[in-house]
Tab-separated table of C-alpha atoms and ligand atoms in Angstrom:
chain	number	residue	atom	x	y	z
A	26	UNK	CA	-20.810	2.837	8.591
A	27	UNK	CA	-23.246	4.649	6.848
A	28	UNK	CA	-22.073	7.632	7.486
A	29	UNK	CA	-19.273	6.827	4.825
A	30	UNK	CA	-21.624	5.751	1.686
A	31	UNK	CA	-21.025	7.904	-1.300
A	32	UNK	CA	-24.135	9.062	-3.018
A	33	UNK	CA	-24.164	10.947	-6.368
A	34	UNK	CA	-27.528	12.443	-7.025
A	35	UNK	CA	-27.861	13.846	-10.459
A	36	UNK	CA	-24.229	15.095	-10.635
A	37	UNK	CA	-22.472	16.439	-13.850
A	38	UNK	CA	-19.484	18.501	-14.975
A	39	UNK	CA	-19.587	20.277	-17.902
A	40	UNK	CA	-16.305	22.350	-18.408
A	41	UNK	CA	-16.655	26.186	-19.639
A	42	UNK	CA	-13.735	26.972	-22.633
A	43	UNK	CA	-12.753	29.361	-25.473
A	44	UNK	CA	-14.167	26.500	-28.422
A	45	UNK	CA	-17.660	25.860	-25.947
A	46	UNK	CA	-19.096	23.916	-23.404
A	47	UNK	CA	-17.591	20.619	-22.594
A	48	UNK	CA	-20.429	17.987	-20.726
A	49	UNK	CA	-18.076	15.365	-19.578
A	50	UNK	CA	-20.435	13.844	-17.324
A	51	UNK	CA	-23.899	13.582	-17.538
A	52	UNK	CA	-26.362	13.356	-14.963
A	53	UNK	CA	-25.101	10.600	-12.756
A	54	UNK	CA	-26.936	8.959	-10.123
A	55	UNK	CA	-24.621	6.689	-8.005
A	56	UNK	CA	-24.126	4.731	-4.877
A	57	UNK	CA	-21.118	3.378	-3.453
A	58	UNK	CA	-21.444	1.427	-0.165
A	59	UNK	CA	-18.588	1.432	2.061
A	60	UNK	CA	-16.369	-1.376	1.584
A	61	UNK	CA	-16.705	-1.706	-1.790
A	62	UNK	CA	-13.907	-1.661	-3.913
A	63	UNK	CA	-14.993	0.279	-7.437
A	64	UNK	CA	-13.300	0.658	-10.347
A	65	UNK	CA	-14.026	2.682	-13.289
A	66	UNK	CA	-12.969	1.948	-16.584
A	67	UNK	CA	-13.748	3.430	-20.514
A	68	UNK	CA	-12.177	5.093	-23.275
A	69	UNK	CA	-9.919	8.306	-22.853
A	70	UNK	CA	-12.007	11.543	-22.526
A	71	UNK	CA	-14.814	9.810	-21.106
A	72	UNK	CA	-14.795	11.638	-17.920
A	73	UNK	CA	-13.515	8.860	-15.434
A	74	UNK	CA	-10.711	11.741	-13.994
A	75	UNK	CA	-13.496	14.086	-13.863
A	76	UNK	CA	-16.002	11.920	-11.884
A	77	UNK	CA	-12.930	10.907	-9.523
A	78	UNK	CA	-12.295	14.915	-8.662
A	79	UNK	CA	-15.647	15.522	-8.131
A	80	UNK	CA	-15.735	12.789	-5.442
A	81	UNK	CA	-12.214	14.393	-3.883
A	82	UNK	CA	-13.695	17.840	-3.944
A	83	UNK	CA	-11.367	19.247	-6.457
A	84	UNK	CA	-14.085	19.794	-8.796
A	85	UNK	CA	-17.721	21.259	-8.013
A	86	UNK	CA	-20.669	19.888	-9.473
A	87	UNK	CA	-22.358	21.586	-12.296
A	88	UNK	CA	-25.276	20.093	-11.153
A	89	UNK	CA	-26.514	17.978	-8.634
A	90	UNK	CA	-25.329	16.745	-5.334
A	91	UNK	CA	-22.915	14.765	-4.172
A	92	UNK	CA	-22.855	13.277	-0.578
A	93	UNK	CA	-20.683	11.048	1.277
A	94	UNK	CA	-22.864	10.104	4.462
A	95	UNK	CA	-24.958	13.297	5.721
A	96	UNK	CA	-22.317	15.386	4.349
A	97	UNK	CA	-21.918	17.546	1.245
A	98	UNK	CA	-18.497	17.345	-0.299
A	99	UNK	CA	-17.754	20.740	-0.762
A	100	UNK	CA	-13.551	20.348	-0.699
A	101	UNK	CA	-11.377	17.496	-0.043
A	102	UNK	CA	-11.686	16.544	2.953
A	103	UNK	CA	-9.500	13.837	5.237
A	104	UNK	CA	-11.911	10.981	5.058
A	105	UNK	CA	-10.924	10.986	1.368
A	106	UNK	CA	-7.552	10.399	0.304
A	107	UNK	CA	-6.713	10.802	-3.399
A	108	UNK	CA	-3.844	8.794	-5.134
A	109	UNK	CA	-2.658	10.258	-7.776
A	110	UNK	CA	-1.158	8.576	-11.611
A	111	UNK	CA	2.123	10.118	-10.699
A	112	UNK	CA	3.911	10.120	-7.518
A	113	UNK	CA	3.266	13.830	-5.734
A	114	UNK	CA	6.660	13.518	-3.353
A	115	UNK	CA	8.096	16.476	-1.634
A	116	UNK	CA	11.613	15.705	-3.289
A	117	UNK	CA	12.931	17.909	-0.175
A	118	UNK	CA	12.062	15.207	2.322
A	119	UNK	CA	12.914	11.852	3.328
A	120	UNK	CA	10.503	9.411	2.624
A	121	UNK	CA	9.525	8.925	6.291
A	122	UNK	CA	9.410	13.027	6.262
A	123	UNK	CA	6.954	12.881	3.286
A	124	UNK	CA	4.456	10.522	5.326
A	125	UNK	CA	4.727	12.407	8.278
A	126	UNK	CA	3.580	15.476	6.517
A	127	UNK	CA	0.274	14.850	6.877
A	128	UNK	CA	0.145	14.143	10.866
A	129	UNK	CA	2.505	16.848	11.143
A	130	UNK	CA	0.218	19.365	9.048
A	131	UNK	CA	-2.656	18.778	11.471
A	132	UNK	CA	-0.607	18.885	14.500
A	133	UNK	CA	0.092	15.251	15.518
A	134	UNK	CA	3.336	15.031	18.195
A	135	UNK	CA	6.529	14.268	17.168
A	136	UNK	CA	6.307	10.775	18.869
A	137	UNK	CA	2.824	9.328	17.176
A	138	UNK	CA	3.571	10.708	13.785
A	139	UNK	CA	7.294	9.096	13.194
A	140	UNK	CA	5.351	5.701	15.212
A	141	UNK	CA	2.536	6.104	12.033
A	142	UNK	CA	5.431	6.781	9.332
A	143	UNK	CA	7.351	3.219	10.480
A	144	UNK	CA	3.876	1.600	10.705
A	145	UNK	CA	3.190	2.651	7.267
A	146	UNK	CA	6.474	2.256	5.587
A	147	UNK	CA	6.689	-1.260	6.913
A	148	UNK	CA	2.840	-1.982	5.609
A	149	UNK	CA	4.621	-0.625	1.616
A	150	UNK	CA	7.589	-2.665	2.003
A	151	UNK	CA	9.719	0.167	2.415
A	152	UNK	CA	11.065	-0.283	6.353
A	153	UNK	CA	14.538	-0.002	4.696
A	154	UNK	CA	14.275	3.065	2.604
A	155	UNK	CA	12.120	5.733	5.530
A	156	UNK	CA	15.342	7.807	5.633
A	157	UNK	CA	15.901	8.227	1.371
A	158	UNK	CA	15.294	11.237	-0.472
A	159	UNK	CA	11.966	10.043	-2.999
A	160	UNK	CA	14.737	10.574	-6.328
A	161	UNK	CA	16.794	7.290	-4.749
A	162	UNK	CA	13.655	5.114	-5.126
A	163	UNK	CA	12.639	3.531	-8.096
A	164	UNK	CA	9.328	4.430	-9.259
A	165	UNK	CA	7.002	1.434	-8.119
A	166	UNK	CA	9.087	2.476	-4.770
A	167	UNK	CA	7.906	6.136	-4.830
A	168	UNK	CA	4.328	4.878	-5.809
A	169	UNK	CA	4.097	2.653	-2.221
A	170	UNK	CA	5.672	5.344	-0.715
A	171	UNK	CA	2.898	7.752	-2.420
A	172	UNK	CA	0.350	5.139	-1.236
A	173	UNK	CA	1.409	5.344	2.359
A	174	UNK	CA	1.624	9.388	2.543
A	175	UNK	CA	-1.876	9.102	1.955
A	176	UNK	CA	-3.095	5.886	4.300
A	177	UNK	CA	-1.107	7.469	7.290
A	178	UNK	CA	-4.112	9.744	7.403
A	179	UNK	CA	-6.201	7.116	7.691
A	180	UNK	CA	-8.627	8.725	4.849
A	181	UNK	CA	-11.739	6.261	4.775
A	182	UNK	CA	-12.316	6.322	1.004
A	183	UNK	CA	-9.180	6.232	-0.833
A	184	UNK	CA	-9.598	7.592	-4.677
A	185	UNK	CA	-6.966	6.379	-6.723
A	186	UNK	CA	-6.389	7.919	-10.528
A	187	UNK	CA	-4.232	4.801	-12.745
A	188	UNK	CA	-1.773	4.730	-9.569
A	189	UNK	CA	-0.055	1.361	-11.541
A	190	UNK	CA	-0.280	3.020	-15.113
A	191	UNK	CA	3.226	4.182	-15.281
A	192	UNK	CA	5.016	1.095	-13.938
A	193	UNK	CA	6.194	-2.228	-14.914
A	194	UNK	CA	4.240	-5.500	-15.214
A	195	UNK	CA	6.082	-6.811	-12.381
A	196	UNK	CA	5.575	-4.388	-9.774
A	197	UNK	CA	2.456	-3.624	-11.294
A	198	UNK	CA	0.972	-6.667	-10.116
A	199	UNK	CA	2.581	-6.767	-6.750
A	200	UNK	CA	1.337	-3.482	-6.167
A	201	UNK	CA	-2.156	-4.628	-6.993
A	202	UNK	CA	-1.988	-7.486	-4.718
A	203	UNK	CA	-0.805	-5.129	-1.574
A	204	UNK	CA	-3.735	-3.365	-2.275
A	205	UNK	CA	-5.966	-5.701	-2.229
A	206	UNK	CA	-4.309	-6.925	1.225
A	207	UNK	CA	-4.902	-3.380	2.487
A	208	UNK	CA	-8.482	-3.035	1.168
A	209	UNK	CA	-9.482	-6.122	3.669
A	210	UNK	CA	-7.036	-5.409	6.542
A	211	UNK	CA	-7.980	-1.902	6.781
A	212	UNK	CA	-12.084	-1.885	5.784
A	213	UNK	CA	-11.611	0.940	3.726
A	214	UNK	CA	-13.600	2.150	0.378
A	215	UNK	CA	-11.815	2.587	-3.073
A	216	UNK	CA	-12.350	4.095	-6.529
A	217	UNK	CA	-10.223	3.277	-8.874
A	218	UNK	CA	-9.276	4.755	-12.358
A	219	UNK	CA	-8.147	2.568	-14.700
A	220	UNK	CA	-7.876	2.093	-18.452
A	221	UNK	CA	-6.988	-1.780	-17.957
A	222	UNK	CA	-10.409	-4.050	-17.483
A	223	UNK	CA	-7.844	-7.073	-16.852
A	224	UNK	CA	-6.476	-4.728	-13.679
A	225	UNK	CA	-10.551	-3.601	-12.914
A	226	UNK	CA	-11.568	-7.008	-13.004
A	227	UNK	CA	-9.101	-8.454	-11.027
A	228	UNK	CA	-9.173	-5.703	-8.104
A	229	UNK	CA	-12.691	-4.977	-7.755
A	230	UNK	CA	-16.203	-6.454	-6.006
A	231	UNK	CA	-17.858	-3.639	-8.941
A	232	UNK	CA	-17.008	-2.205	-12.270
A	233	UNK	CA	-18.320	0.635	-13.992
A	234	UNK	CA	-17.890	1.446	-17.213
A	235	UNK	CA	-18.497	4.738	-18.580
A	236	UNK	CA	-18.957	5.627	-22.479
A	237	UNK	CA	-17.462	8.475	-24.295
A	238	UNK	CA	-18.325	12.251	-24.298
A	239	UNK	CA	-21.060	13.151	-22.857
A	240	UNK	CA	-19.285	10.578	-20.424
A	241	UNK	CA	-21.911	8.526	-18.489
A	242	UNK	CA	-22.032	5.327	-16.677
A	243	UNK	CA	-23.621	2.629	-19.373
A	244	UNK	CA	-22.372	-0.699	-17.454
A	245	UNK	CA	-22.440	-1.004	-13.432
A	246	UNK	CA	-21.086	-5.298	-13.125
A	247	UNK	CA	-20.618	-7.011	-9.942
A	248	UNK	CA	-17.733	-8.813	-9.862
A	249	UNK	CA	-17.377	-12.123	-8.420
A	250	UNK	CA	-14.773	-14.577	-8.854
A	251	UNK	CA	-13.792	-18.167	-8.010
A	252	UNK	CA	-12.806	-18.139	-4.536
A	253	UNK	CA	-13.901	-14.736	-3.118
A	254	UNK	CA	-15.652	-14.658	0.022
A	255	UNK	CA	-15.869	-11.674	2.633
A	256	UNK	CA	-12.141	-12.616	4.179
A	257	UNK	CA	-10.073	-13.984	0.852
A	258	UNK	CA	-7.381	-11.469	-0.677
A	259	UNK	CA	-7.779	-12.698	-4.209
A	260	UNK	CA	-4.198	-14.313	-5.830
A	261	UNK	CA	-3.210	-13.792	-9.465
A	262	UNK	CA	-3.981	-17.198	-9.749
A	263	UNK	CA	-7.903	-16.501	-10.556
A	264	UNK	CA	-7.067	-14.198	-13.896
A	265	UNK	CA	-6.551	-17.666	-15.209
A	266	UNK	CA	-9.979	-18.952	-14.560
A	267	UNK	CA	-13.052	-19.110	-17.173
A	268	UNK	CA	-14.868	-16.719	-14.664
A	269	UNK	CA	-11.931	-14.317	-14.756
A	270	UNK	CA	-11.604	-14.293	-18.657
A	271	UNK	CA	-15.576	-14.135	-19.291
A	272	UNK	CA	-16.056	-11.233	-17.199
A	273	UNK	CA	-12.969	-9.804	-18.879
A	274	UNK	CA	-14.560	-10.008	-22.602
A	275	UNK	CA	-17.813	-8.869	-21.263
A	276	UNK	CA	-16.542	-5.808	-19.813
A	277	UNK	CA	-14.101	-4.850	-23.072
A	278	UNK	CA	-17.128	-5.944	-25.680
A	279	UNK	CA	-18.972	-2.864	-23.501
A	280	UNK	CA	-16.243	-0.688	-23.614
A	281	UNK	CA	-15.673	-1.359	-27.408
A	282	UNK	CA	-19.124	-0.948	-28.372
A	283	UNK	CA	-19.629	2.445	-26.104
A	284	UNK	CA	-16.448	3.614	-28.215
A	285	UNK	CA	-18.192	2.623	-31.422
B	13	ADP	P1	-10.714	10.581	-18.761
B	13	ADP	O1	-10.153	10.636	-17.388
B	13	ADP	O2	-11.753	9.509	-18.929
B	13	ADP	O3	-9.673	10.500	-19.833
B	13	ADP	P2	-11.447	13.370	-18.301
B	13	ADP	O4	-12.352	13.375	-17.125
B	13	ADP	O5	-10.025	13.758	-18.086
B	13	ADP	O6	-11.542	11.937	-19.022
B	13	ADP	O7	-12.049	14.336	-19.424
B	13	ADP	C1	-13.389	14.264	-19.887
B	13	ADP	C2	-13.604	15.292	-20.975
B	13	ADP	O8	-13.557	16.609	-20.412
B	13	ADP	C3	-12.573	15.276	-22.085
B	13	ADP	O9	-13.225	15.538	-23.288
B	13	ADP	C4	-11.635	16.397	-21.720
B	13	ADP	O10	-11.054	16.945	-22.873
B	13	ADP	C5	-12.560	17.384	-21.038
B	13	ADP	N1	-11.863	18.158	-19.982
B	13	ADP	C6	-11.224	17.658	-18.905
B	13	ADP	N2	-10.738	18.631	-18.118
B	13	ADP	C7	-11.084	19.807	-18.729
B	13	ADP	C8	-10.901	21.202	-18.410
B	13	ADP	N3	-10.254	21.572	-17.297
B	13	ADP	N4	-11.402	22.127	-19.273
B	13	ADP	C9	-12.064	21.750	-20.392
B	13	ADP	N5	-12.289	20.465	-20.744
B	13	ADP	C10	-11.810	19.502	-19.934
């Protein structure tokens, strides 16, 4: 499984424009085992996109390297699978065409790839809908179906930029629960953007926060909560704990005071 740990070895980003050089990350050092379920949290601007692009190859390094096992990421790559804030649906395609897209892209039969798509729209809750165009699906609907486009690939480390941010309480926290069911079931590794520390708190086994421009990680926190153990898919019941709220003020106190 090592072969999937994510190591950041002095990386940074500074962007090039017309008003100067822009650091929005400073020399980061990071290691993120697989399994683990990060999320990364801090005021606007303070580079939490940018360090999430880097890791899906969108972005090169200023400086650096980044790894994920032996390799260098130098592109995005199918072991990573990047969620983005807003549903990316071809609005051509069915739903069920949208997830096949993938297996069909790198030549998976006809037969395997629409047995994936059914797997995978039945794992989002949306066995029902695999034959809709995305614009007949609400949008905590297009999000699962967003979600399972990119599991059918079975990516090993999914990166996920504030996939909840635009949707309802509700389905917010129903989404965040599937996730969480998924995260066990299927052993895989997340990052997760997120300007919520109630949503970081509750999701993760590790939070970083980072602190505004230059951005930089100031606050790497464990998490561990009433009930967790290596099997448990945590229930909304636990944001109501002492633990829960504790860690909560902890991690907003940092995020206040790295605003400050
Ligand atoms: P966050 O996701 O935490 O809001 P970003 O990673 O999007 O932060 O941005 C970090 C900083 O880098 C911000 O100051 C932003 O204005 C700047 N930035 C982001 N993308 C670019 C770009 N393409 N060119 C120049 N500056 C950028």
């Amino acid at each position: 499984m090592a072969r999937d740990r994510v190591v950041l070895a002095g990386v940074s980003k500074t962007y090039a424009s017309d008003t100067g050089p822009t650091v929005a990350l400073s020399p980061t050092d990071l290691v993120i085992d697989p399994g683990e379920f990060v999320s990364v949290v801090g005021p606007s601007g303070c580079g939490k996109t940018t360090l999430l692009q880097l890791l899906g190859g969108f972005l090169e390094p200023s400086t650096g390297s980044l790894l994920v096992g032996a390799d260098r990421v130098e592109g995005p790559g199918p072991e990573r699978g990047v969620v983005f804030q807003a549903p990316t649906l071809y609005p051509w395609l069915s739903v069920r065409g949208n997830i096949e897209f993938g297996p069909k892209c790198r030549g998976v039969d006809k037969k395997t790839r629409r047995a994936a798509a059914e797997r995978m729209l039945a794992l989002v809750g949306l066995a029902e809908f695999g034959d809709k165009r995305p614009y007949e699906l609400s949008g905590g609907m297009q999000q699962r179906a967003q979600i399972a486009r990119v599991l059918v690939n079975d990516p090993r480390i999914i990166l996920m930029d504030e996939p909840f941010g635009a949707l309802d309480q509700l389905t917010r926290e129903r989404l965040q629960v599937e996730l969480l069911r998924l995260w066990r079931e299927a052993g895989k590794t997340i990052v997760f953007v997120t300007h919520s520390v109630e949503e970081a708190v509750f999701l993760s086994t590790r939070v970083l926060v980072m602190s505004a421009r230059p951005g930089r990680v100031i606050v790497d926190r464990r998490i561990q909560l009433p009930g967790d153990d290596d099997t448990a898919v945590r229930d909304l019941a636990v944001t109501a704990t002492p633990e829960f709220q504790a860690l909560k003020t902890e991690l907003a106190t940092a995020i206040y005071e790295a605003h400050a």
